[in-house]
Coordinates of C-alpha atoms and ligand atoms in Angstrom, one line a residue:
X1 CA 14.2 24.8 18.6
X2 CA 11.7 27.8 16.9
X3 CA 8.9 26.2 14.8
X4 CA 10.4 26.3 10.7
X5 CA 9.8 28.8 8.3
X6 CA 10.0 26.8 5.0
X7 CA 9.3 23.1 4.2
X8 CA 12.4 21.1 3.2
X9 CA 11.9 19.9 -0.6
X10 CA 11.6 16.0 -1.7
X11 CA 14.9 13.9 -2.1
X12 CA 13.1 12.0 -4.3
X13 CA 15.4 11.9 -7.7
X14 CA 13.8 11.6 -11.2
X15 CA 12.2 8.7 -11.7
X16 CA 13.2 8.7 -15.3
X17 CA 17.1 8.5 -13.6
X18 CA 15.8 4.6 -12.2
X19 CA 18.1 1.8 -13.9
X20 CA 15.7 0.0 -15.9
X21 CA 14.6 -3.6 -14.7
X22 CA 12.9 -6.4 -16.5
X23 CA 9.4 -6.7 -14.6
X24 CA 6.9 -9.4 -14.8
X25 CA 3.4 -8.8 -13.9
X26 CA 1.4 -11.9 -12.0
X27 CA -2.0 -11.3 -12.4
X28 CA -4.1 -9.5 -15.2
X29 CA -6.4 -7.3 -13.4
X30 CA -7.4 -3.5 -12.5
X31 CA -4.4 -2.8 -10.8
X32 CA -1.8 -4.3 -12.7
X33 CA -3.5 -2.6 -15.7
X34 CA -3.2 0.7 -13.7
X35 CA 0.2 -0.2 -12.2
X36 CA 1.8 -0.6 -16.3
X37 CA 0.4 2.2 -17.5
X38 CA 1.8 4.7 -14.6
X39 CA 5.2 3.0 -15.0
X40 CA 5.3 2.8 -18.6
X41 CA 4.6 6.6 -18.6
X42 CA 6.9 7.6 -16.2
X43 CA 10.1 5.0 -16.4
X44 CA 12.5 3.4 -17.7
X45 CA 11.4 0.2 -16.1
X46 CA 10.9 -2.6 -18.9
X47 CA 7.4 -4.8 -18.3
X48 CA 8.9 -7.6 -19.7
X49 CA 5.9 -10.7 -19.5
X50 CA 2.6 -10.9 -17.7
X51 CA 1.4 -14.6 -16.2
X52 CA -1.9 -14.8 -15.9
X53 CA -4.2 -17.9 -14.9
X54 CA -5.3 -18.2 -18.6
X55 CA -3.3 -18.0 -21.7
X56 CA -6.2 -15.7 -23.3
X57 CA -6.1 -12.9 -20.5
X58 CA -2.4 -12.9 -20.8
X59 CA -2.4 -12.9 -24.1
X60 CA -4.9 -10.1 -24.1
X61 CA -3.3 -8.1 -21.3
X62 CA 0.2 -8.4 -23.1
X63 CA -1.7 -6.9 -26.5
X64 CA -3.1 -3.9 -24.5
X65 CA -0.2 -3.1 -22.9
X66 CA 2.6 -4.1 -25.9
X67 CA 4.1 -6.6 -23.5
X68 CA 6.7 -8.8 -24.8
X69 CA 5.6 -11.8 -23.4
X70 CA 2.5 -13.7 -22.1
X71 CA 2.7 -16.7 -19.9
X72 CA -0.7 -18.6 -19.2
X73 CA 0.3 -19.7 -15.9
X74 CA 2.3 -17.8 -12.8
X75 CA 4.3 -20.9 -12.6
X76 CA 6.0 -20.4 -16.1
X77 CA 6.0 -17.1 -15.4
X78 CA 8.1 -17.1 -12.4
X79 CA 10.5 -19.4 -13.9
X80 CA 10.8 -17.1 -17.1
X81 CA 14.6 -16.4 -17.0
X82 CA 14.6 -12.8 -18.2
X83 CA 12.6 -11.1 -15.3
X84 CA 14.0 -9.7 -12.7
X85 CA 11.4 -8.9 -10.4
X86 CA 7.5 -10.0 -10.0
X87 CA 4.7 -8.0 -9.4
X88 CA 1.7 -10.0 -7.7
X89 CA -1.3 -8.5 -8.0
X90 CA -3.8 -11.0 -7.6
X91 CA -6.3 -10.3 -4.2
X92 CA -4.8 -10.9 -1.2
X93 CA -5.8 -14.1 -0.5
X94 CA -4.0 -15.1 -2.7
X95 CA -0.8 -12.9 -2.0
X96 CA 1.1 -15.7 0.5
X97 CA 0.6 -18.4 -2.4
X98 CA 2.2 -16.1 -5.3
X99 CA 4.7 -14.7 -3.1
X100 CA 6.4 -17.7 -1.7
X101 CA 5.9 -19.3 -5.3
X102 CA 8.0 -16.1 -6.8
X103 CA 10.3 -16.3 -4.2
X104 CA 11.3 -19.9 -4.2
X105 CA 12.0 -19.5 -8.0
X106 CA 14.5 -16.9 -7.1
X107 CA 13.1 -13.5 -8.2
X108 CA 12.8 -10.3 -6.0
X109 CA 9.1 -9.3 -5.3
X110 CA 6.7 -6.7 -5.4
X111 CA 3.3 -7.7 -3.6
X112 CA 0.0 -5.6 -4.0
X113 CA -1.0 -4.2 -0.3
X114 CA -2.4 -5.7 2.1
X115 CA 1.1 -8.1 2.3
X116 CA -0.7 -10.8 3.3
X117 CA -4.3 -11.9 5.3
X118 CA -2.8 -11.7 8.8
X119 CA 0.9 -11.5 10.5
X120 CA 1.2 -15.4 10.8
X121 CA 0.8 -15.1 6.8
X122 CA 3.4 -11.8 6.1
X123 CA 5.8 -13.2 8.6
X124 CA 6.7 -16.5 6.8
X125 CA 6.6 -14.4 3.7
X126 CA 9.3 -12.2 5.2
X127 CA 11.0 -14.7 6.3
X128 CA 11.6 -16.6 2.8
X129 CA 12.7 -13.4 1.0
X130 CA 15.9 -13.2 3.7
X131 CA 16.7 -16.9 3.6
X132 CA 16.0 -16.8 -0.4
X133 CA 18.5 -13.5 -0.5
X134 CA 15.9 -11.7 -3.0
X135 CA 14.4 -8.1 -3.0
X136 CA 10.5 -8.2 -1.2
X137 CA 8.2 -5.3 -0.8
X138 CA 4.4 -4.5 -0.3
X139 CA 3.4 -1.7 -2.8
X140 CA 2.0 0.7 -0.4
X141 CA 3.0 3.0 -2.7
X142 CA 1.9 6.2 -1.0
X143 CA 5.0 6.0 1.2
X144 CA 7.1 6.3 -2.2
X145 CA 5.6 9.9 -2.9
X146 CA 7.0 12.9 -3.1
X147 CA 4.8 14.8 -0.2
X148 CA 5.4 11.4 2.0
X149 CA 9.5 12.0 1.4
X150 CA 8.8 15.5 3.0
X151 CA 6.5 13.9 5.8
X152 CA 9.1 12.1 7.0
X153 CA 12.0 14.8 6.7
X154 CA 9.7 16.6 8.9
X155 CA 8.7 14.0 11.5
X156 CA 12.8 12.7 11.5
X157 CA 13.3 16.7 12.3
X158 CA 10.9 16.4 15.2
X159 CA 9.1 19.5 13.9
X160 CA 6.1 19.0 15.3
X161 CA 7.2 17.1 18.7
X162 CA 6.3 13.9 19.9
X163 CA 2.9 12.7 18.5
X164 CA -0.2 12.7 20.4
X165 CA -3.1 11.7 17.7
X166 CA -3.8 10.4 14.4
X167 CA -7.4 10.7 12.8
X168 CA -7.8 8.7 9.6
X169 CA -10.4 7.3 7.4
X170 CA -10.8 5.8 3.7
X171 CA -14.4 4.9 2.2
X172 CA -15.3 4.0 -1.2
X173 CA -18.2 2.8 -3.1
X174 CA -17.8 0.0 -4.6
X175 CA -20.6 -2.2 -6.9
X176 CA -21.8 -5.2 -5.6
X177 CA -20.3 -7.2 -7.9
X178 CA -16.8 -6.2 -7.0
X179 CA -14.7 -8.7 -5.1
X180 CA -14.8 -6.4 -2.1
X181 CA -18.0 -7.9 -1.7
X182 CA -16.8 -11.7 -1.9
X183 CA -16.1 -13.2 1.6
X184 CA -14.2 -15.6 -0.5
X185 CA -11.6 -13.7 -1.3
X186 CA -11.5 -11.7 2.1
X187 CA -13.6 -9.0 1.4
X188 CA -15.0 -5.9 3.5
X189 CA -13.1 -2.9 3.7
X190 CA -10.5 -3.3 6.2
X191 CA -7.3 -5.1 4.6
X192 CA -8.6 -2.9 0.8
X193 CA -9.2 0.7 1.5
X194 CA -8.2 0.3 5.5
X195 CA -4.8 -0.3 4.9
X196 CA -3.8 2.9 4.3
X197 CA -5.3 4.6 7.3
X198 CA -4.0 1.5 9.4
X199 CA -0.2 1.8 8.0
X200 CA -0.5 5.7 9.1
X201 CA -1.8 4.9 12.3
X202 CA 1.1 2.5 13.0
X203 CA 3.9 4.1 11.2
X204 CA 2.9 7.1 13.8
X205 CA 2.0 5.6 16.8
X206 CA 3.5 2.0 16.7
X207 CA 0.9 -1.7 17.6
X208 CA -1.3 -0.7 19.3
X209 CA -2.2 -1.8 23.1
X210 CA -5.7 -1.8 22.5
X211 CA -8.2 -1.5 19.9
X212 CA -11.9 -0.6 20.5
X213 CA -14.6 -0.4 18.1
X214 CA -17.8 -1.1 16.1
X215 CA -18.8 -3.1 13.2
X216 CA -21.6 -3.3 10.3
X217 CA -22.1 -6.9 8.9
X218 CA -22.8 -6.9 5.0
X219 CA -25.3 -8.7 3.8
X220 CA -23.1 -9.9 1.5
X221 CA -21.5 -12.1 4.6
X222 CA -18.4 -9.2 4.5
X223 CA -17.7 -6.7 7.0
X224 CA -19.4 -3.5 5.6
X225 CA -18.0 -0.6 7.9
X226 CA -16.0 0.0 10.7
X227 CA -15.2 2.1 12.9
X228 CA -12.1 1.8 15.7
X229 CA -10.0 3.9 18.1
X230 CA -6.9 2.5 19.8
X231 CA -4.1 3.9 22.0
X232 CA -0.2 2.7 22.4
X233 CA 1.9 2.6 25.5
X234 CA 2.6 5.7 25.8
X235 CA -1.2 7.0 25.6
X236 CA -0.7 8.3 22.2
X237 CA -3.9 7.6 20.0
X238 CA -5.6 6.9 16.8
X239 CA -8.8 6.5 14.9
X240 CA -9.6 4.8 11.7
X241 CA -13.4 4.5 10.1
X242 CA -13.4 2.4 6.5
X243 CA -17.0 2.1 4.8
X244 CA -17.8 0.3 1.2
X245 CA -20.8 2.8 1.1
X246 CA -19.6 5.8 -0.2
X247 CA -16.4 8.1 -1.1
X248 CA -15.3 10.0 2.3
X249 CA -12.7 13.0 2.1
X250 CA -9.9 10.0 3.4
X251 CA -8.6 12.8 4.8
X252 CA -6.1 12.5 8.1
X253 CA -4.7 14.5 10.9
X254 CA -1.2 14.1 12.6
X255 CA -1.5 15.9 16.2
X256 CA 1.7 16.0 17.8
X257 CA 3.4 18.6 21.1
X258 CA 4.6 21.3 18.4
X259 CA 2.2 21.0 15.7
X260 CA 0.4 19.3 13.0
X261 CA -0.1 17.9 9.3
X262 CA -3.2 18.6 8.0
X263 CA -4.0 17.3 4.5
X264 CA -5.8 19.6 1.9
X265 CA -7.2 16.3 -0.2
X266 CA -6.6 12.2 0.2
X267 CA -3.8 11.6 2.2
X268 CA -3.0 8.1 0.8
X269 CA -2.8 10.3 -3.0
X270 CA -0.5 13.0 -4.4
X271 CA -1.7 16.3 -2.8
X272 CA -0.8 19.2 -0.7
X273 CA -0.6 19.2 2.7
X274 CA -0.4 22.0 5.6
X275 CA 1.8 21.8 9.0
X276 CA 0.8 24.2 11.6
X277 CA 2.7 25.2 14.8
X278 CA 0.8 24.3 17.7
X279 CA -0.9 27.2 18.3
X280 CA -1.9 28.0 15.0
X281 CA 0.2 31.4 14.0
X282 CA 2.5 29.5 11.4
X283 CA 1.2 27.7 8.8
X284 CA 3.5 25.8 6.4
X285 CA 2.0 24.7 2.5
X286 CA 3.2 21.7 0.9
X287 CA 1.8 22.3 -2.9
X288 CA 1.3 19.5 -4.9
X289 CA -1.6 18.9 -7.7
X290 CA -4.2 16.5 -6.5
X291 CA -3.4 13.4 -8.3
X292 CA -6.3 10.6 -9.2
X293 CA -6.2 6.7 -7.3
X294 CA -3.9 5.7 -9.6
X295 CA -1.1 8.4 -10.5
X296 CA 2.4 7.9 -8.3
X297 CA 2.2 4.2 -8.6
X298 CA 5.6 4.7 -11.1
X299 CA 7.5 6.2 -7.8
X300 CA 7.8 2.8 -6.0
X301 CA 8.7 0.8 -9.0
X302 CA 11.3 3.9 -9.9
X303 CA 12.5 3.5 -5.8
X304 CA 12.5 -0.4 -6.0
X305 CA 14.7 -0.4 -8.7
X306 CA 17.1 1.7 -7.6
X307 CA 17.3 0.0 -4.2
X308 CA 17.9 -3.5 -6.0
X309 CA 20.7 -1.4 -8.1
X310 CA 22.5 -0.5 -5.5
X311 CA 22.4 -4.3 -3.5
X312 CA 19.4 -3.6 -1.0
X313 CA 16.7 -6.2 0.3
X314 CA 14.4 -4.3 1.2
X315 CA 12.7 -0.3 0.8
X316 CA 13.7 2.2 3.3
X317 CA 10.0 3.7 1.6
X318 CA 8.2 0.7 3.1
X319 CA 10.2 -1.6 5.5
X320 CA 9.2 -4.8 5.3
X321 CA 9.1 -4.3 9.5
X322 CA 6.8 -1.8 8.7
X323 CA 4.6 -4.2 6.7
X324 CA 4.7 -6.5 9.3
X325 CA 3.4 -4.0 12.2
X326 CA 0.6 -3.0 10.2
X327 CA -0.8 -6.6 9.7
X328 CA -0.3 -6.6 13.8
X329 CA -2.8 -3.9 13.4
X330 CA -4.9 -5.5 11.1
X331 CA -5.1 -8.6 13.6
X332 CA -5.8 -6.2 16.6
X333 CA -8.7 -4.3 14.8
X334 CA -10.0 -7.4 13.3
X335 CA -9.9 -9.4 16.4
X336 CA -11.5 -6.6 18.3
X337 CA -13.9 -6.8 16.4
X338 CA -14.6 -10.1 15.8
X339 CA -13.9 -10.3 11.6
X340 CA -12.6 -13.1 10.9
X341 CA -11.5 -14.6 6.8
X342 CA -12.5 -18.0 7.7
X343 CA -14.6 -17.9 4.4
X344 CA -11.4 -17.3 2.3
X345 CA -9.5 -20.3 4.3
X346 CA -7.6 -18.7 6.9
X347 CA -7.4 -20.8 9.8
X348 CA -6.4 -18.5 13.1
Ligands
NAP1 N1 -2.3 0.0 -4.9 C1 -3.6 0.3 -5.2 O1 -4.0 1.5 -5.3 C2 -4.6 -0.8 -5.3 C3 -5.8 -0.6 -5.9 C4 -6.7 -1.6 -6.0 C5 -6.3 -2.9 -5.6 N2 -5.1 -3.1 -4.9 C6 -4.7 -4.4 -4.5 O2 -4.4 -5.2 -5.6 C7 -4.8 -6.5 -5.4 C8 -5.7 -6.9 -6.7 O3 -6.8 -6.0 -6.7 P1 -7.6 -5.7 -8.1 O4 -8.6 -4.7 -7.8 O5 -6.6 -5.4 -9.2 O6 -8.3 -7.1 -8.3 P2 -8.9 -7.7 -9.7 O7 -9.2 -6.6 -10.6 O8 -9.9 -8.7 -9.3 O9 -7.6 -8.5 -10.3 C9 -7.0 -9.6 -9.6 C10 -6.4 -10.5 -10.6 O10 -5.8 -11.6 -9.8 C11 -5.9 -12.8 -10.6 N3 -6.4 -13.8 -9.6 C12 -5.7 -14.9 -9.1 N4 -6.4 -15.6 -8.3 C13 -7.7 -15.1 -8.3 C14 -8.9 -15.4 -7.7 N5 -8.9 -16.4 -6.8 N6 -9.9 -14.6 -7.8 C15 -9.9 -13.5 -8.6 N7 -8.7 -13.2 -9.3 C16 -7.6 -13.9 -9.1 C17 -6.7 -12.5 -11.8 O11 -5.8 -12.4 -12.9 P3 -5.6 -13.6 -14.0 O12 -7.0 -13.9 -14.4 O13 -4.8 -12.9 -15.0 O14 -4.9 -14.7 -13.3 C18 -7.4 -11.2 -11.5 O15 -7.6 -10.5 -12.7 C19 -5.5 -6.6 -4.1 O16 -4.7 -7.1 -3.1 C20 -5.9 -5.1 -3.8 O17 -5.9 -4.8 -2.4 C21 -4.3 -2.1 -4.8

């Protein structure tokens, strides 16, 4: 097969097109604030209530945002009749408590990445949504993008052969008085900013067999930065460095036997990206507009939607299988490193 001329286009249909459904929001922070606006903006989706722990941030989240209704617990929001679908978005360790309380009241689910603190967690999360019978998803919403649509089109095509090796990495900085920094609520970079890089790295290359690495205590008593490589059965390998100190290019690489993707900006964001035969003499442009952190997240709320329409349990963007294998990574890097959550109450 002769290396492609042209990129195929997105499949992705308007989100606009999306069958509206009636979402409730659990949790009043940054993200959900970022998560309404994007979907407001771009769909038909209908945020319906927002539970929050206090009646006064719901009440003031629900005036920001013109929100119908404000609930000032998650219990009565759950239980609200008129939602169809919850998105938690509290920190995520919290996610296995709000996701199992959603699910045994009977609603389809949306969680905020990382699914859960470890497997063990995400597993008996999984597990409920198929005995319950509802919808569940973790919003890695980067795999509901356009350009990710094409990345797969062109890995399902096997344009650039089998895959060799991933490089990845994600840094931020954050202030110190963000919760990254509170070993209560699991903190450190590695299930925040690291699970992007770490869902690439197994979406390509599978769990790994083993996981190598270093690792910079925080002062804060949180893991500060890290820095991993790890190879699969068949030899195939990746890297992955996550830092709280300072914004990196998060840029990645996809080597495999008859090419690669090379991304121009973030590969987590809406962007371009490049695939080059192997030795260099075609190069392919995907053009997109650089997007900011937040812009896209309408796509998997427009992709949920119409995957609930049409009777589905799950996203063919973001499997819950798919979930699952990257908290095994998550495990393997953190046990390789010796980063544990006992702090936030996980007992392993
Ligand atoms: N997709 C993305 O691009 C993206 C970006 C940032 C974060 N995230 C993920 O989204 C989740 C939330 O992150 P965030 O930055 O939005 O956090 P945040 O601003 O701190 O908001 C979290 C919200 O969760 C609720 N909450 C429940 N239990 C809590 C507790 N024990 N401590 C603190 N808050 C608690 C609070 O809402 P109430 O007071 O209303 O109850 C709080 O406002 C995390 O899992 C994070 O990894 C995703």
């Amino acid at each position: 097969m002769s290396f492609p001329t042209s990129l195929p286009p997105s499949r992705l249909e308007p989100a606009q097109d999306a069958p509206p459904l009636r979402w409730g929001i659990l949790g009043s922070g940054w993200i959900a604030a970022k998560f309404t606006e994007s979907v407001k903006a771009h769909t038909r989706q209908v945020i319906a209530a927002v539970g929050s722990r206090s009646q006064t941030s719901a009440d003031r989240f629900a005036n920001d945002w013109k929100i119908e209704k404000a609930y000032g617990s998650y219990d009565a929001l759950v239980q609200a009749p008129d939602i169809d679908i919850i998105y938690v978005a509290t920190p995520h360790g919290e996610h296995h408590r709000h996701v199992l309380l959603a699910i045994e009241a009977g609603k389809h689910v949306l969680v905020e990445k990382p699914m859960a603190l470890n497997h063990a967690q995400a597993a008996e999360m999984v597990a409920a949504a198929r005995r319950k019978g509802v919808f569940f998803a973790e919003a890695l919403w980067t795999y509901f993008l356009p350009k990710f649509d094409v990345i797969s089109q062109i890995l399902d095509a096997g344009t650039i052969g089998e895959i060799r090796s991933v490089y990845t990495e994600y840094g931020e900085y954050l202030p110190r008085d963000h919760r990254i920094f509170d070993a209560s609520l699991a903190g450190g970079p590695l299930l925040d900013l690291g699970t992007y890089p770490v869902s690439l790295l197994t979406r390509l290359l599978g769990v790994p067999s083993r996981v190598v690495g270093v690792a910079t205590p925080d002062p804060a008593g949180v893991n500060g930065q890290l820095a991993v490589a790890m190879i699969n059965d068949r030899g195939a390998q990746g890297t992955m460095a996550t830092t709280l100190y300072g914004f990196t290019p998060t840029n990645a690489a996809i080597v495999g036997s008859k090419g690669s993707i090379r991304f121009i900006s973030e590969f987590h964001l809406p962007g371009s990206f490049e695939v080059w035969s192997r030795d260099g003499s075609t190069r392919l442009t995907y053009e997109e507009a650089r997007g900011a952190h937040f812009e896209g997240l309408y796509h998997q709320a427009a992709g949920i939607a119409r995957t609930i329409a049409q009777g589905g349990l799950e996203s063919p963007c973001r499997p819950l299988d798919a979930s699952l294998a990257t908290m095994k990574t998550l495990d393997a890097i953190r046990h390789a490193l010796r980063i544990d959550f006992a702090e936030a109450g996980l007992r392993e």
